[in-house]
Short mmCIF file of C-alpha atoms in Angstrom, two decimals:
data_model
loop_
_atom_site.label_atom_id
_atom_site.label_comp_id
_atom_site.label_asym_id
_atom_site.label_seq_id
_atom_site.Cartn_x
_atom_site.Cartn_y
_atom_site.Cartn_z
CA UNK A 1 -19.54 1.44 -9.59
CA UNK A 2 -18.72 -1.49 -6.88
CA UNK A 3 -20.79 -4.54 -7.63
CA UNK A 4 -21.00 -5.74 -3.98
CA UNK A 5 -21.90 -3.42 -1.75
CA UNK A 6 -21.78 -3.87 2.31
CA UNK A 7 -23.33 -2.63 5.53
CA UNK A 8 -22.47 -1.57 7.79
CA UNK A 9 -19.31 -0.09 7.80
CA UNK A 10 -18.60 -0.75 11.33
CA UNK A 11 -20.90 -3.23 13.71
CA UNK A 12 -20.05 -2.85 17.59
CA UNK A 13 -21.77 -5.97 19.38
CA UNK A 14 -21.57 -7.53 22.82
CA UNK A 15 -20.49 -10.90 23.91
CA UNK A 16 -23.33 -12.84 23.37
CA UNK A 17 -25.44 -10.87 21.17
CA UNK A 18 -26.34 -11.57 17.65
CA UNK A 19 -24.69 -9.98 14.71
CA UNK A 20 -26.04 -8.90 11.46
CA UNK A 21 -24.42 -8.14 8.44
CA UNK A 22 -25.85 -7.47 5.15
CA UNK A 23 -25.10 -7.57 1.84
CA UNK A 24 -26.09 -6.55 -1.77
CA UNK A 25 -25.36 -6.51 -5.46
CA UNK A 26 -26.45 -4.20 -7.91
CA UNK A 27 -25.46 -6.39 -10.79
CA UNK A 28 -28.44 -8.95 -12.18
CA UNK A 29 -26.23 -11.53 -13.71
CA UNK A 30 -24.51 -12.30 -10.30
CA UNK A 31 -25.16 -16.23 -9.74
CA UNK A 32 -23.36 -16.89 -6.00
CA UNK A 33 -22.32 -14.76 -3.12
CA UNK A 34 -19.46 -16.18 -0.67
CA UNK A 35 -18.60 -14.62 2.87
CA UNK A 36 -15.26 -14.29 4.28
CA UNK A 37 -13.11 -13.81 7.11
CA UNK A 38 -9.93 -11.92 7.59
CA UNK A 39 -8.63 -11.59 11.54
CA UNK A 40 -5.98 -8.13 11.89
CA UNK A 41 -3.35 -8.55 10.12
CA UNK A 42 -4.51 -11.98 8.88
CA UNK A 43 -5.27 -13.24 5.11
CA UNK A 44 -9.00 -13.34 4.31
CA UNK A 45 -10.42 -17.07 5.13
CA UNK A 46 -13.90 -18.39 3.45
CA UNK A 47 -16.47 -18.70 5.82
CA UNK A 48 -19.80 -19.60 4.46
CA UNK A 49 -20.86 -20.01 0.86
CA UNK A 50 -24.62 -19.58 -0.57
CA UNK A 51 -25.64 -20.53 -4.01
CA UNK A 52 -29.37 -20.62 -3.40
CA UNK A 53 -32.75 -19.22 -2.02
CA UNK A 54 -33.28 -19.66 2.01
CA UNK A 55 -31.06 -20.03 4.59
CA UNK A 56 -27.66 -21.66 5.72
CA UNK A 57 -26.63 -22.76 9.25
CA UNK A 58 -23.37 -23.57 10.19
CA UNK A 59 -22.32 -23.48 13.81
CA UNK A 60 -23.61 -20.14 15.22
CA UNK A 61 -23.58 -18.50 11.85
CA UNK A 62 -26.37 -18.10 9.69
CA UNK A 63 -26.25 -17.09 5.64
CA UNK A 64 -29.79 -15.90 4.04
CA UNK A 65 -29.83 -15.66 0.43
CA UNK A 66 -32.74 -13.67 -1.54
CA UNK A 67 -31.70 -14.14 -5.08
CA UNK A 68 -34.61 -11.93 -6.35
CA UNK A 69 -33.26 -9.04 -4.27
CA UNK A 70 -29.69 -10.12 -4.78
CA UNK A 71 -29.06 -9.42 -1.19
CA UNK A 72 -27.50 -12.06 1.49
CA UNK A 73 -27.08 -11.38 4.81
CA UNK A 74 -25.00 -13.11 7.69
CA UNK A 75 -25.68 -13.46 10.97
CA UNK A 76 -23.93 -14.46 14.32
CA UNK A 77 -25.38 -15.83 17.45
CA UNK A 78 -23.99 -16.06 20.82
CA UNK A 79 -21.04 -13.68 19.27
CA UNK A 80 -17.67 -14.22 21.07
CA UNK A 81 -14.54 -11.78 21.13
CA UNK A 82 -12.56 -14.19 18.90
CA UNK A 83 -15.31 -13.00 16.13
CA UNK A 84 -13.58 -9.59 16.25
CA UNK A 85 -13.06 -9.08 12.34
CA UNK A 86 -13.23 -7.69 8.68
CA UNK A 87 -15.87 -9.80 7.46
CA UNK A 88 -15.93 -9.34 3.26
CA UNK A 89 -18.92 -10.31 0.83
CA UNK A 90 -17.88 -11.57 -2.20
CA UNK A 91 -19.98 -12.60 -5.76
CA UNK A 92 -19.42 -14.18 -8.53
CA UNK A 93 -20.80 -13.68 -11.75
CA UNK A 94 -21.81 -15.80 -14.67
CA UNK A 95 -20.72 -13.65 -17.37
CA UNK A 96 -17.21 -13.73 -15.99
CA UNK A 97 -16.96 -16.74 -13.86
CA UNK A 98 -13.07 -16.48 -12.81
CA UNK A 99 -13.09 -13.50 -10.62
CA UNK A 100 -15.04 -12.98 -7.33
CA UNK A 101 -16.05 -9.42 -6.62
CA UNK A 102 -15.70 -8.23 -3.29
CA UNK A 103 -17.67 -5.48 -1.09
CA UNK A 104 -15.46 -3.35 0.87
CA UNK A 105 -16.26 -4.83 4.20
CA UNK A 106 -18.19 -4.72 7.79
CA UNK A 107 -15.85 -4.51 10.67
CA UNK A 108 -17.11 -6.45 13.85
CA UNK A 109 -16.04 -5.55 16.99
CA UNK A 110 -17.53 -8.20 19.79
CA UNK A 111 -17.18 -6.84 23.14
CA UNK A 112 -16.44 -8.85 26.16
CA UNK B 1 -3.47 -29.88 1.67
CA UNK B 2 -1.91 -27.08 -0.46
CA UNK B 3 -0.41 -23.47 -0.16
CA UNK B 4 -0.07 -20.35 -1.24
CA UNK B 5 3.33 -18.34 -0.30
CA UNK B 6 4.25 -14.50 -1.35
CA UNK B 7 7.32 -12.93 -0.53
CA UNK B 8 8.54 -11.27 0.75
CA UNK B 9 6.43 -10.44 3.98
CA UNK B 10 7.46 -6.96 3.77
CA UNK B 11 8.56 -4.98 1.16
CA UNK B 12 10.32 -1.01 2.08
CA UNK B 13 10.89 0.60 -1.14
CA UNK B 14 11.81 4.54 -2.22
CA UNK B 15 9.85 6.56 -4.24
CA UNK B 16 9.99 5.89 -8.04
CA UNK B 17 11.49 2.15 -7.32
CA UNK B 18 10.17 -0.89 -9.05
CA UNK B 19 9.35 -3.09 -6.53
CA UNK B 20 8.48 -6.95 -7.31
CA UNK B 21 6.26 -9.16 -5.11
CA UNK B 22 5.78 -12.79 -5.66
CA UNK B 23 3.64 -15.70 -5.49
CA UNK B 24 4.08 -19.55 -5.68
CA UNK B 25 1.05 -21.73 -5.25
CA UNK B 26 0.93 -26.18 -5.07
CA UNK B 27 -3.19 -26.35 -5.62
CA UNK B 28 -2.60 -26.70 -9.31
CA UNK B 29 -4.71 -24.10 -9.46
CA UNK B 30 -5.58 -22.66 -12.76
CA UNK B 31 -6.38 -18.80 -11.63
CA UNK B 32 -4.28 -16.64 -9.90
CA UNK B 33 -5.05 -13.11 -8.87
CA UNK B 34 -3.46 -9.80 -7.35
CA UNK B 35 -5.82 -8.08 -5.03
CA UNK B 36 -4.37 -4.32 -3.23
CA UNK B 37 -6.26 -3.93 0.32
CA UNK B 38 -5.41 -0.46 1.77
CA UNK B 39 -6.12 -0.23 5.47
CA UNK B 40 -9.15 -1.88 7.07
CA UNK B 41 -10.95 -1.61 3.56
CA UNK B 42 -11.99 -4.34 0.80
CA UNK B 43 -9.66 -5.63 -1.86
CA UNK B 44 -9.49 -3.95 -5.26
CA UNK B 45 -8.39 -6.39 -8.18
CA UNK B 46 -5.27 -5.49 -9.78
CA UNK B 47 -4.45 -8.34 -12.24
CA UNK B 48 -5.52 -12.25 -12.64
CA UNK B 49 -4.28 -14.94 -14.84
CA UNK B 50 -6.52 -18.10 -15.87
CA UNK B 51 -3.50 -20.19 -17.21
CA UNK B 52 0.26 -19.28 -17.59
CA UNK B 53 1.20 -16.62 -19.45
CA UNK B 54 -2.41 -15.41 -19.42
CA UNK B 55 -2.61 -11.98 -18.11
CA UNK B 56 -6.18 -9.60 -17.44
CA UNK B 57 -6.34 -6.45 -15.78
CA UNK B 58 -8.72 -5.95 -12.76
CA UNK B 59 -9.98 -2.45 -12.06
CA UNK B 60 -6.56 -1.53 -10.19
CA UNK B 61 -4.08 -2.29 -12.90
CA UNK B 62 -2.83 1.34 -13.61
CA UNK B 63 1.04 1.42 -12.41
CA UNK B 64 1.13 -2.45 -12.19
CA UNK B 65 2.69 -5.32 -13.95
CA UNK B 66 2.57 -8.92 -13.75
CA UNK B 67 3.58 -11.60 -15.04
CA UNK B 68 3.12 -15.55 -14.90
CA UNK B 69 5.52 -17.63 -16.69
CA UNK B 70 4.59 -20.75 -15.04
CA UNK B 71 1.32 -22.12 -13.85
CA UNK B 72 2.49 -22.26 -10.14
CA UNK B 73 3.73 -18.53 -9.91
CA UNK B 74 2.42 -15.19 -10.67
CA UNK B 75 4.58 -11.83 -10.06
CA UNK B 76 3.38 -8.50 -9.55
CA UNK B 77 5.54 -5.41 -10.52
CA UNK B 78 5.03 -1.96 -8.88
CA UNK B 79 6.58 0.02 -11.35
CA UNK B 80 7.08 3.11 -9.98
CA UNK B 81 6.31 3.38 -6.04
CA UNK B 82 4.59 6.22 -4.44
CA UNK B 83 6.08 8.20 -1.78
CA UNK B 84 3.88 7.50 1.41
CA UNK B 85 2.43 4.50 -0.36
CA UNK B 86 1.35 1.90 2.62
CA UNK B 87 -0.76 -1.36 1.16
CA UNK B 88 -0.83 -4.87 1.90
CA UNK B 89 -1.11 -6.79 -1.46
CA UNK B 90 -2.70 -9.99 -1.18
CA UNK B 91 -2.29 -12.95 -3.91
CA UNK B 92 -4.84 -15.48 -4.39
CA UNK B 93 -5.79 -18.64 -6.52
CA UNK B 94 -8.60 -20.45 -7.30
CA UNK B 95 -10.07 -23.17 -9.87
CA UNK B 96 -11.71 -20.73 -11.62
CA UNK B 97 -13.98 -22.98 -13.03
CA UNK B 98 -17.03 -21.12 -11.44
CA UNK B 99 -19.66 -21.78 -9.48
CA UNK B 100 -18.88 -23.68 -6.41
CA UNK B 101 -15.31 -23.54 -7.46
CA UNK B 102 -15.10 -19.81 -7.62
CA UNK B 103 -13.86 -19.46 -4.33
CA UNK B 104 -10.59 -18.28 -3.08
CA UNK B 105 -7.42 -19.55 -1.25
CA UNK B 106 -5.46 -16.63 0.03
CA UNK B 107 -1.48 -15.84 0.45
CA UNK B 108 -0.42 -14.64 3.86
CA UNK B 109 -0.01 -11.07 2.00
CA UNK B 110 3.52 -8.57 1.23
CA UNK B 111 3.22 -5.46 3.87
CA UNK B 112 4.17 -2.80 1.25
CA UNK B 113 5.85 0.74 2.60
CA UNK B 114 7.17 3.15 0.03
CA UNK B 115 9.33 5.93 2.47
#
């Protein structure tokens, strides 16, 4: 059974509008959750990282964290074409700190 | 600021070939990792290292092997490629001293097509 799971599978937006993407974990000992990036036909690039309860602003994107739940979500205002991506979840967990599981994605499609 | 190379780029193999993709990274980082991403979809773990010569299967390793002789390279072996097989196979590194150090640092990724 995945340990990260993602939705949606797909996310169709337009220029402007605000994206959501969610993400959970069905494992209790996970301890952070990291999102990243990966543009077609690109390598996957760390975006945002959450280690804690509440919320994260960088730029127009947002990271919420609800450790109880395990779930994070990520969300993008004012969402621009060049956001156009595979956008992976990824945990860690503290019984086996060296790998980072990943979810198997939400594709964002921003249309102009 | 470091990097991470593979190569080759892209890999066209036959069926039943071993194929072998590599990976050098300057970080001095002490994990290294083989992920598989089929099309559009998430990456599956295939092996990881936490020091040379340190080897531990992911959840993908079936038909793989790898090797890392030195701390700044890691090798994956496709030991017998599937006809029709199309994959990109991406190589990572990390501190792997967890927490805030968990995260990853990403090769560019070997285009694998098996005709």
């Amino acid at each position: 059974q995945q340990k990260v799971q993602q939705s949606p599978e797909s996310l169709i937006v337009p220029e402007g509008g605000m994206a959501s993407l969610n993400c959970t974990s069905s494992d209790r000992n996970v301890d952070y959750f990291w999102w990243y990036r990966q543009h077609s036909g690109k390598s996957p690039k760390m975006l945002m990282s959450i280690f804690s309860n509440g919320e994260k602003e960088e730029g127009r994107f947002t990271v919420h964290l609800n450790k109880a739940s395990l779930h994070t979500s990520l969300h993008i205002r004012d969402s621009q074409p060049s956001d156009s991506a595979l956008y992976l979840c990824a945990a860690s967990i503290w019984t086996n700190y060296n790998v980072l599981y990943f979810g198997s994605g939400t594709k964002l499609t921003v249309e102009p | 600021g470091g990097i991470i190379t593979q190569t080759p780029k892209f890999l066209i193999g036959q069926e039943g070939q071993k194929l072998t993709l590599k990976c050098q990274q300057n970080f001095n980082h002490d994990t290294m990792y083989w992920y598989r991403q089929d099309s559009g979809k998430g990456l599956r773990l295939i092996y990881y290292s936490i020091t040379e010569n340190d080897l531990q299967k992911g959840d993908l390793s079936e038909g793989y092997d790898a090797s890392r002789e030195k701390k700044s390279s890691f090798s994956l072996t496709v030991t017998s490629a599937q006809k029709n097989e199309m994959a990109v196979f991406l190589c990572a590194s990390s501190m792997g001293t967890g927490g805030a150090n968990s995260d990853y640092t990403f090769g560019s990724g070997t285009r694998l097509l098996v005709i």
